Coordinates of N, CA and C in Angstrom, one line a residue:
X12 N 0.8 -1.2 0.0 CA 0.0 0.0 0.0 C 0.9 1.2 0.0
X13 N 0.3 2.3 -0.9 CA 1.2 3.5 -0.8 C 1.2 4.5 0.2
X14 N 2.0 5.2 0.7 CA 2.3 5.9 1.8 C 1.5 7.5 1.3
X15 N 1.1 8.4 1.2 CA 1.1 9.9 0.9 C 0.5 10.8 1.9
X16 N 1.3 12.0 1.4 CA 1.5 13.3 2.7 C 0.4 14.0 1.9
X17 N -0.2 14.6 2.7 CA -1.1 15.9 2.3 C -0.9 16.5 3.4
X18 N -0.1 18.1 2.5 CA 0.7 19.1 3.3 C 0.8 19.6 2.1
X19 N 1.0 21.4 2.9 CA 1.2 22.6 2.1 C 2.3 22.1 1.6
X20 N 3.0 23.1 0.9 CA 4.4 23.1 0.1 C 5.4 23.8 1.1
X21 N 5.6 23.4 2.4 CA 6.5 23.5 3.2 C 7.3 22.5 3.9
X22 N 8.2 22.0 4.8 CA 8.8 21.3 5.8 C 7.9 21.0 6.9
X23 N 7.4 22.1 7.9 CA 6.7 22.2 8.7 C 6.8 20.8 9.4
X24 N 5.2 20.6 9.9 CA 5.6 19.6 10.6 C 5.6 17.8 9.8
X25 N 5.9 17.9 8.9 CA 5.9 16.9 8.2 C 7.8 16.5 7.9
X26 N 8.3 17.0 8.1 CA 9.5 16.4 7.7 C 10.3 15.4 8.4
X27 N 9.9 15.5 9.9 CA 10.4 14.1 10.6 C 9.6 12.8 10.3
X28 N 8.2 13.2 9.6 CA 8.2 11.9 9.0 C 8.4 11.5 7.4
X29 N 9.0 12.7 7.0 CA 9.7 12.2 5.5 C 10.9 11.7 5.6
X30 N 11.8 12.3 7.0 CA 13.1 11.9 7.0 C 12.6 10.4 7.7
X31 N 12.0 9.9 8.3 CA 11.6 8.9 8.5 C 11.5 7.5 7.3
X32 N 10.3 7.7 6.5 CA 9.8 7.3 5.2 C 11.5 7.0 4.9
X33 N 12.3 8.1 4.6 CA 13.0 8.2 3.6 C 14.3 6.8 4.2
X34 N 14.5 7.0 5.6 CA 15.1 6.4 6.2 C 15.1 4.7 6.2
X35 N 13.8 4.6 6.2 CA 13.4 3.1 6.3 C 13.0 2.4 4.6
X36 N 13.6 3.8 3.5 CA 13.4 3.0 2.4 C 12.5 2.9 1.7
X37 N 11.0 3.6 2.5 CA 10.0 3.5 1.9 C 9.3 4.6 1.0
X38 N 8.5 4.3 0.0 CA 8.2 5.0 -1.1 C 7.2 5.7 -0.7
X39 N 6.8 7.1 -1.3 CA 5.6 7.7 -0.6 C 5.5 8.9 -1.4
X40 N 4.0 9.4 -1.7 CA 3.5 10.4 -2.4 C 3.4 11.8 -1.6
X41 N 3.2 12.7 -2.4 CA 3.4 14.2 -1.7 C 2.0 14.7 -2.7
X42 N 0.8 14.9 -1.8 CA -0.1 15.9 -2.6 C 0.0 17.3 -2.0
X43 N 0.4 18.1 -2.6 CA 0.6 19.4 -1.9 C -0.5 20.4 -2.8
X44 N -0.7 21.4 -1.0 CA -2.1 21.3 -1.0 C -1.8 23.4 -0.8
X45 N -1.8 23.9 -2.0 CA -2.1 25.5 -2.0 C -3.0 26.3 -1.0
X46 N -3.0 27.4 -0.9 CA -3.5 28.3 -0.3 C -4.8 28.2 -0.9
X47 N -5.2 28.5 -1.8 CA -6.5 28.7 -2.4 C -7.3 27.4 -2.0
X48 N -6.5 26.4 -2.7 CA -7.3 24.8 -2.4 C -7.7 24.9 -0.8
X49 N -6.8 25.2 0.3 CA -7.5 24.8 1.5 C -8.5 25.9 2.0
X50 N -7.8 27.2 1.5 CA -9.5 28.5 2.0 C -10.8 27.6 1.5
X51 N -10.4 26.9 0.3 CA -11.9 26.5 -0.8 C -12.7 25.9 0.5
X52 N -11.7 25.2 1.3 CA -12.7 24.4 2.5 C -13.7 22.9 2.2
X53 N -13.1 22.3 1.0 CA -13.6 20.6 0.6 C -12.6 20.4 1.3
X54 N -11.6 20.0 1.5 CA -10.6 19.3 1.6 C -10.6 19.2 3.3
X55 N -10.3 20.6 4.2 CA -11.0 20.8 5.7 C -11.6 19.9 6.0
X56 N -12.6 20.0 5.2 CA -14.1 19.0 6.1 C -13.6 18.0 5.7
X57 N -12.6 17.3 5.5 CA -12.2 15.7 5.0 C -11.0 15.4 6.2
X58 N -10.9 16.4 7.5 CA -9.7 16.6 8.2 C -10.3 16.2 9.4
X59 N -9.6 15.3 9.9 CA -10.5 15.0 11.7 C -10.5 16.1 12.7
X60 N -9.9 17.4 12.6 CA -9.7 18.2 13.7 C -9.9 19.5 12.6
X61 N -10.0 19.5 11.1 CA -9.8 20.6 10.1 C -8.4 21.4 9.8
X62 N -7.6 20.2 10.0 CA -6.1 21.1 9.8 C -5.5 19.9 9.2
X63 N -4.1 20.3 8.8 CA -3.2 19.4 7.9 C -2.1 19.2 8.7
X64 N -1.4 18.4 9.0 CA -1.0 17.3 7.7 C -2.2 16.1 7.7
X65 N -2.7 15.8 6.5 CA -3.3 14.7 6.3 C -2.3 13.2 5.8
X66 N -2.7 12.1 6.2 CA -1.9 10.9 5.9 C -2.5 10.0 5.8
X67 N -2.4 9.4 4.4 CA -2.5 8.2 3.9 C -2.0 6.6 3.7
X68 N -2.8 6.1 3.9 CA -2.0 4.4 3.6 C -3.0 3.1 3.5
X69 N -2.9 3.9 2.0 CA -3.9 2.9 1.3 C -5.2 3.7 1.4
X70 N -6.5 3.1 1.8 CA -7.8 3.9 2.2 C -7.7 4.1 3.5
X71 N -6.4 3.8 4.5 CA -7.1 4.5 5.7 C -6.0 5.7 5.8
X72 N -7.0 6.7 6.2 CA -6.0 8.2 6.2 C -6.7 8.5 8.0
X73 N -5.8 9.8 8.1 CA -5.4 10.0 9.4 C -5.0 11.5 9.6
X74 N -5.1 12.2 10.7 CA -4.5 13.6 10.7 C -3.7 13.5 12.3
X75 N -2.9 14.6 12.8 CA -2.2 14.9 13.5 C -0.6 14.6 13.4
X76 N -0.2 15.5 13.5 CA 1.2 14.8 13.1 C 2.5 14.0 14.0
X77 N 2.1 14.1 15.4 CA 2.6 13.3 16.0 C 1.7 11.6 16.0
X78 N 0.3 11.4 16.0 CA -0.3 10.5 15.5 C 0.6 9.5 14.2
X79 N 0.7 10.5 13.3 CA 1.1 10.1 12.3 C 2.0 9.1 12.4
X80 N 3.1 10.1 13.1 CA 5.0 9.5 13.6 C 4.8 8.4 14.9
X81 N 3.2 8.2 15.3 CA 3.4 7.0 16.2 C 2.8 5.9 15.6
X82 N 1.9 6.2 14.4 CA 1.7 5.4 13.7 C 2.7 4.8 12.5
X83 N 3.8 5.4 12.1 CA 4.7 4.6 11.2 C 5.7 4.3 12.1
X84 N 5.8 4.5 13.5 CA 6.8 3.9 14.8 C 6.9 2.5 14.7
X85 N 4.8 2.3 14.9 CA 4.6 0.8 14.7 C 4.6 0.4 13.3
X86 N 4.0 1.0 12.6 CA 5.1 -0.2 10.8 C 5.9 -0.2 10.7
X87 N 6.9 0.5 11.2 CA 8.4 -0.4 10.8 C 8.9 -0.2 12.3
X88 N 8.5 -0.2 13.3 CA 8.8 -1.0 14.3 C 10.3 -0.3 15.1
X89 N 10.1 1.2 15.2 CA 10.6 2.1 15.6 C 10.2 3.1 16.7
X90 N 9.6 2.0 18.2 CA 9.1 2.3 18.8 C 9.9 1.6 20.4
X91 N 10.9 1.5 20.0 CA 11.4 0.7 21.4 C 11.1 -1.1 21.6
X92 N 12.0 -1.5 21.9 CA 11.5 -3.2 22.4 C 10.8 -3.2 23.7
X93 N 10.5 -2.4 24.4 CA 9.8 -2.8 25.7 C 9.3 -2.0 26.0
X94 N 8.0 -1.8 26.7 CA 6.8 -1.2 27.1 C 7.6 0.3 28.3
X95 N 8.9 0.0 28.6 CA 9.2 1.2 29.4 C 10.2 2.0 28.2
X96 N 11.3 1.4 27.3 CA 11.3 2.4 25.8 C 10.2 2.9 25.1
X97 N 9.1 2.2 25.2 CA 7.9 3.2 24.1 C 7.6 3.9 25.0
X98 N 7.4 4.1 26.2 CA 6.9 5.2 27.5 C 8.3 6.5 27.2
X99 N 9.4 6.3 27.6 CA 10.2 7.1 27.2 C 10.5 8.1 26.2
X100 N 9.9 6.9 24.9 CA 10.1 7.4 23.6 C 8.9 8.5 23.3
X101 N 7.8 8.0 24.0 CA 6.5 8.9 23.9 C 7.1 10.2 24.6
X102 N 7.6 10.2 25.6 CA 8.2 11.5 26.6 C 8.8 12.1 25.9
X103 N 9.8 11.5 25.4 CA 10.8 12.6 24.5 C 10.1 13.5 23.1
X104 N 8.9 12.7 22.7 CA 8.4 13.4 21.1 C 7.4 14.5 22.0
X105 N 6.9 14.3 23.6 CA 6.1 15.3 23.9 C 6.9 16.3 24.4
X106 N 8.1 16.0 24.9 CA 9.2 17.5 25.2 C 9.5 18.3 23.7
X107 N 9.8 17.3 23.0 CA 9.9 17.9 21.6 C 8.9 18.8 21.3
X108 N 7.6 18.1 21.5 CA 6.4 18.9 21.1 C 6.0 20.3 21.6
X109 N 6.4 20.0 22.9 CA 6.7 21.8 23.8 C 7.1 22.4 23.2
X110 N 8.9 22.2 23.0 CA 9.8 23.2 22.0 C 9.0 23.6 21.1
X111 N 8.6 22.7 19.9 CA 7.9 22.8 19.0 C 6.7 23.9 18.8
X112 N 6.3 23.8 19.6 CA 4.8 24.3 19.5 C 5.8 26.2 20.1
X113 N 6.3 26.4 21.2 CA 7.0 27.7 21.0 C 7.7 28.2 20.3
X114 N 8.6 27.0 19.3 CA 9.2 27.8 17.8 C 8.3 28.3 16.9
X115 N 6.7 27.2 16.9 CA 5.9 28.0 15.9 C 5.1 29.4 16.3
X116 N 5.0 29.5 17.5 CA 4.4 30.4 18.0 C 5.3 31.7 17.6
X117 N 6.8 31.4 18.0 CA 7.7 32.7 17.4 C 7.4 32.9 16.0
X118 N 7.7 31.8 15.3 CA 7.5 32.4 13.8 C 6.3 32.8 13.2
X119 N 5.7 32.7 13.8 CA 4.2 32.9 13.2 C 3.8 34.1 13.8
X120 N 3.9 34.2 15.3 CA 2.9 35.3 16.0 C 4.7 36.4 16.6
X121 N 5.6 36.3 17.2 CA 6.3 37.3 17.3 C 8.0 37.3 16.8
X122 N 8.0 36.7 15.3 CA 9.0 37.1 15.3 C 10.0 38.3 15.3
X123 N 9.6 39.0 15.0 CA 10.3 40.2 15.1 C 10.3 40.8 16.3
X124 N 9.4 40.6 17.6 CA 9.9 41.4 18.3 C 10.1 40.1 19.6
X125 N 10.1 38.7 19.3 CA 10.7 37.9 20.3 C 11.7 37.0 19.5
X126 N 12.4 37.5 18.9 CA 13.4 36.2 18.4 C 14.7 36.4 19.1
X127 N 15.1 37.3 19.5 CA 16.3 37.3 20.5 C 16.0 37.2 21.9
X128 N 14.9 37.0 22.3 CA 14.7 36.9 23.9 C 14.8 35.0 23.6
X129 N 14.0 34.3 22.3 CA 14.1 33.0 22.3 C 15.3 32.6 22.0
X130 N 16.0 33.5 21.5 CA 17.6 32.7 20.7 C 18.4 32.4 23.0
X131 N 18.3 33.7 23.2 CA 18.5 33.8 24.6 C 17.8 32.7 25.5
X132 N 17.0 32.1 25.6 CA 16.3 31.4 26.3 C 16.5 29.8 25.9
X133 N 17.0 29.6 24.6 CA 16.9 28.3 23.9 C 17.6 27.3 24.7
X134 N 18.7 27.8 25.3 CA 19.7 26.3 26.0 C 19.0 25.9 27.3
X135 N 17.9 26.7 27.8 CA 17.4 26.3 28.9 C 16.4 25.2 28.8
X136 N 15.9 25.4 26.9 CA 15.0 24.1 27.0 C 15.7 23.0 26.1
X137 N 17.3 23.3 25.7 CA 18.1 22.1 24.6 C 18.8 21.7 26.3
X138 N 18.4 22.0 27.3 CA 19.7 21.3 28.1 C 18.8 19.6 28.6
X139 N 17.8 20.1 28.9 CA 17.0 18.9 29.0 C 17.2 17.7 28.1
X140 N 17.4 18.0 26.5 CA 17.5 16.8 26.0 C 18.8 16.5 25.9
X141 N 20.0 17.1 25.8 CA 20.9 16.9 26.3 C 21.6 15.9 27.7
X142 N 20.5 16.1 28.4 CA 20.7 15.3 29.6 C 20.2 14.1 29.4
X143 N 19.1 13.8 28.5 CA 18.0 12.6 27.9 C 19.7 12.1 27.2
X144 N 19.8 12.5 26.6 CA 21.0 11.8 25.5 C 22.2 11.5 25.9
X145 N 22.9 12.0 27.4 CA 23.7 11.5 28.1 C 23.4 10.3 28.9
X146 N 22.1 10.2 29.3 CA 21.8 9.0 30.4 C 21.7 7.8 29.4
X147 N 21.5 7.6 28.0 CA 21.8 6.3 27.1 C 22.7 6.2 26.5
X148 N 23.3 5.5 26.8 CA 24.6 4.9 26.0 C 26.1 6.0 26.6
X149 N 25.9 7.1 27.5 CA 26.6 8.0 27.3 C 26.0 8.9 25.9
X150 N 25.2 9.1 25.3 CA 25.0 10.0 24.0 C 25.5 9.5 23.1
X151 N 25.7 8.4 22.9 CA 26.7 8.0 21.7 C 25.9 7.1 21.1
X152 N 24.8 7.3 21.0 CA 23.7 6.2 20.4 C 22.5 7.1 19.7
X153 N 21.0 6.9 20.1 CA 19.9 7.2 20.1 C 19.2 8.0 21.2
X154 N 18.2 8.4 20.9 CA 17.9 9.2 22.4 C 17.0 7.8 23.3
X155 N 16.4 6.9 23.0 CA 16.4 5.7 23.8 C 16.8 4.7 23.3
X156 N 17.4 3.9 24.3 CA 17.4 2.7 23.5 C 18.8 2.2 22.5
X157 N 18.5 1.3 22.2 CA 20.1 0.9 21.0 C 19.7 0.7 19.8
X158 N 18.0 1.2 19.2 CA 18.1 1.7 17.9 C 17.2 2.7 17.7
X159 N 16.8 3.1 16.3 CA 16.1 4.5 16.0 C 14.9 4.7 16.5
X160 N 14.6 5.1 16.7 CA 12.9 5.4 16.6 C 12.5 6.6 16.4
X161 N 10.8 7.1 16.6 CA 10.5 7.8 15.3 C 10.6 9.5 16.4
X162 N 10.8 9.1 17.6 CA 11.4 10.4 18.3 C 12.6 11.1 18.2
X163 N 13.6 10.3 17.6 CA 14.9 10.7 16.8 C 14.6 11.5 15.6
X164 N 14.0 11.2 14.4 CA 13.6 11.7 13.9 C 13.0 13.2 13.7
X165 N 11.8 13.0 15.0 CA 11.4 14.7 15.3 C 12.2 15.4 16.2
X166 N 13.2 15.1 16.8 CA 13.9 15.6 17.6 C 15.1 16.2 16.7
X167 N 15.6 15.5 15.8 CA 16.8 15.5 15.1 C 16.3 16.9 14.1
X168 N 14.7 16.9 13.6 CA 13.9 17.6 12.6 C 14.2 19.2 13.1
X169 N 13.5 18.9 14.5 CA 13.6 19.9 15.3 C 15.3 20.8 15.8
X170 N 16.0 19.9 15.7 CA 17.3 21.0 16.6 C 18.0 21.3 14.5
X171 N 17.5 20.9 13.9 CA 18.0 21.3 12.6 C 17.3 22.6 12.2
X172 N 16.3 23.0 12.7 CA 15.3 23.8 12.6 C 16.1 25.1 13.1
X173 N 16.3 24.5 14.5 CA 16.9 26.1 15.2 C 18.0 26.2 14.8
X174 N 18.7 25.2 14.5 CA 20.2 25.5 13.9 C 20.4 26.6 12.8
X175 N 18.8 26.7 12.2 CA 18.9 27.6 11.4 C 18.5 29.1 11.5
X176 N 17.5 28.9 13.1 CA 17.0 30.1 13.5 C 18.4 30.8 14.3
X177 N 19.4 29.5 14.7 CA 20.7 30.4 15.6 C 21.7 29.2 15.2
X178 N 22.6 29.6 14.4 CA 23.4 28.5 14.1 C 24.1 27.6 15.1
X179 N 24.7 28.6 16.4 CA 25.8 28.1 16.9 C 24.4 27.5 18.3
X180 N 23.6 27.5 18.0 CA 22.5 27.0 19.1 C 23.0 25.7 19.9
X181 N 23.4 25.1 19.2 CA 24.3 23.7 20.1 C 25.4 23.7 20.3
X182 N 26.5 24.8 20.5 CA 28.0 24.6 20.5 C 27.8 24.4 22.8
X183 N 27.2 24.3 23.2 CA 27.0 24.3 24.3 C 26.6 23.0 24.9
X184 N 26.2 22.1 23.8 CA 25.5 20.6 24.0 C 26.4 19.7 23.0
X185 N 27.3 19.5 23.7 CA 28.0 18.8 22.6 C 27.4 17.3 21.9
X186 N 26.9 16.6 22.7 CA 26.0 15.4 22.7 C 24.8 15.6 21.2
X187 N 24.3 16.9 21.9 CA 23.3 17.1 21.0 C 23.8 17.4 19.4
X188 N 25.1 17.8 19.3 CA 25.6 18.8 18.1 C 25.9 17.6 17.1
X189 N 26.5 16.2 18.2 CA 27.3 15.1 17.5 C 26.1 14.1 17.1
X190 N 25.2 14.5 17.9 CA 23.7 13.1 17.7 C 23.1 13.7 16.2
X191 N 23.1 15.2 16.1 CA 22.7 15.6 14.9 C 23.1 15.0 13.8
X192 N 24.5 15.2 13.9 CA 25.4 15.1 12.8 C 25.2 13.6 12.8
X193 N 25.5 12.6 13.3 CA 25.0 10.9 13.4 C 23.8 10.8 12.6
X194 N 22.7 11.2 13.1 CA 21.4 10.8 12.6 C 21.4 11.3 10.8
X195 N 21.7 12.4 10.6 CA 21.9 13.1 9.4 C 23.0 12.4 8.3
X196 N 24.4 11.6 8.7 CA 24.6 10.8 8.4 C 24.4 9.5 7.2
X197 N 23.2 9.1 8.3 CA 22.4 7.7 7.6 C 22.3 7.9 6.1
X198 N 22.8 6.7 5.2 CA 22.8 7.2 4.2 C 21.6 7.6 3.6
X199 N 20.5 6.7 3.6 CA 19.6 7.1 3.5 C 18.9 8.5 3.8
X200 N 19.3 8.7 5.2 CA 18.5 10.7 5.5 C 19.4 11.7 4.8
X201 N 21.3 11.1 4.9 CA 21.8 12.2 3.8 C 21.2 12.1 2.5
X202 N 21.0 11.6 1.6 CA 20.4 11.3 0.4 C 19.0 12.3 0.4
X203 N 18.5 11.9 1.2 CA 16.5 12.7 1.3 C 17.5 14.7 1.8
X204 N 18.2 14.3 2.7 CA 18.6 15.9 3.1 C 19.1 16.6 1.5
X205 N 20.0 16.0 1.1 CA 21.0 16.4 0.1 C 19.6 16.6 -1.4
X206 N 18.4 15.8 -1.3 CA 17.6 16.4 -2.8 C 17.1 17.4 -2.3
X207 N 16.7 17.8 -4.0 CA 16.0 18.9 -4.3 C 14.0 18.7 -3.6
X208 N 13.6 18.0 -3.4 CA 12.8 17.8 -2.9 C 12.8 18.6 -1.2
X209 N 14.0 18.6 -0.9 CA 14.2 18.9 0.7 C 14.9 20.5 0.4
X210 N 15.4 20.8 0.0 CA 16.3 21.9 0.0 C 15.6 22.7 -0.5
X211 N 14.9 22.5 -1.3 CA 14.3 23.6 -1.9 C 12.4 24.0 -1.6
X212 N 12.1 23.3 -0.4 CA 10.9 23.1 0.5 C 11.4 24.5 1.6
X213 N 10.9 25.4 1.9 CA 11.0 26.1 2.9 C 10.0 25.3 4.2
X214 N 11.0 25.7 5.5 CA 10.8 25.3 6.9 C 9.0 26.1 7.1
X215 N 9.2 27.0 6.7 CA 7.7 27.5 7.3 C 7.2 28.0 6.1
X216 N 5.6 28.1 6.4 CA 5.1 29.2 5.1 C 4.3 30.0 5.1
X217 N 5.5 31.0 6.3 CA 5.0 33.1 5.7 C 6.2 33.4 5.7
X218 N 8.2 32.8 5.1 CA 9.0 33.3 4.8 C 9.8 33.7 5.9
X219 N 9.6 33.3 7.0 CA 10.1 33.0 8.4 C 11.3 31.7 7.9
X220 N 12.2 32.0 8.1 CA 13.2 30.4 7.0 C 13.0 29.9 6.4

């Protein structure tokens, strides 16, 4: 069955499950979905909550996009071997999700007049996963566990994000700076990083990166 994203023509919150998809090999469609098409409002009423990303697989489709990333966790089985890894791993995509949710808040609602109080504030919420990423393995692995899963992914999606809102944003987490570079790596995510499909998708869309 085929995989497909229905999402604007941005990164947003869809790319830790493309760098996903892309990672595990699998094939998957992109309907991207314009500004006019979603004001039209058919497509909304076809949304379980009326917002995007929509996702497909096969005839059953689905919205939210961490849903999404816990639903391809379990198809390819990137959710931890034990009932206290998948508890963990849920933890770490909902701290992610905090960050998450106050990067978009900046770009959307104050960038211009809070992007240096966040640039300033940022290591107080990267130290936390920094400390997540020292307690396994020493940091020299995954954020749980001794293989991937799909909170690597949004986590990795995520500190790439601010890397671009403050470059040197991790010279202070070293764990975090080296787990980037690791995950990015894979040949498979360098390959998806390195096309034109990725590079030339902007992170947000009102021109905020």
């Amino acid at each position: 069955m085929t995989f497909k994203i229905i999402y604007f023509n941005v990164r947003g919150r869809c790319e830790a499950m493309r760098m996903l998809l892309a990672d595990q090999g699998a094939q998957w469609e992109e309907e991207v979905v314009t500004f006019d098409v979603w004001q039209a409002g058919d497509l909304k009423k076809t949304c379980a909550f009326g917002q995007l990303p929509k996702f497909c697989h096969g005839d059953f489709e689905m919205n939210q996009s961490n849903a999404i990333l816990r639903f391809l966790g379990r198809q390819f089985e990137l959710y931890g071997k034990t009932h206290r890894e998948a508890a963990l791993i849920d933890m770490v995509n909902d701290g992610a999700e905090d960050l998450r949710v106050k990067y978009l808040t900046l770009i959307y609602k104050e960038y211009e007049t809070a992007k240096s109080k966040y640039i300033e504030d940022l290591p107080s919420h990267l130290k936390y996963f920094e400390c997540l990423l020292s307690k396994n393995h020493g940091g020299s692995g995954f954020i749980v566990g001794d293989q991937i899963s799909f909170a690597d992914y949004n986590l990795v999606d995520l500190l790439m994000i601010h890397q671009v809102l403050a470059n040197d944003c991790l010279k202070d987490f070293p764990l975090l700076k080296a787990y980037v570079s690791r995950i990015c790596s894979r040949p498979k995510i360098a390959a998806f990083l390195a096309s034109d499909d990725h590079k030339k998708r902007p992170i947000n869309g009102n021109g905020k990166q």
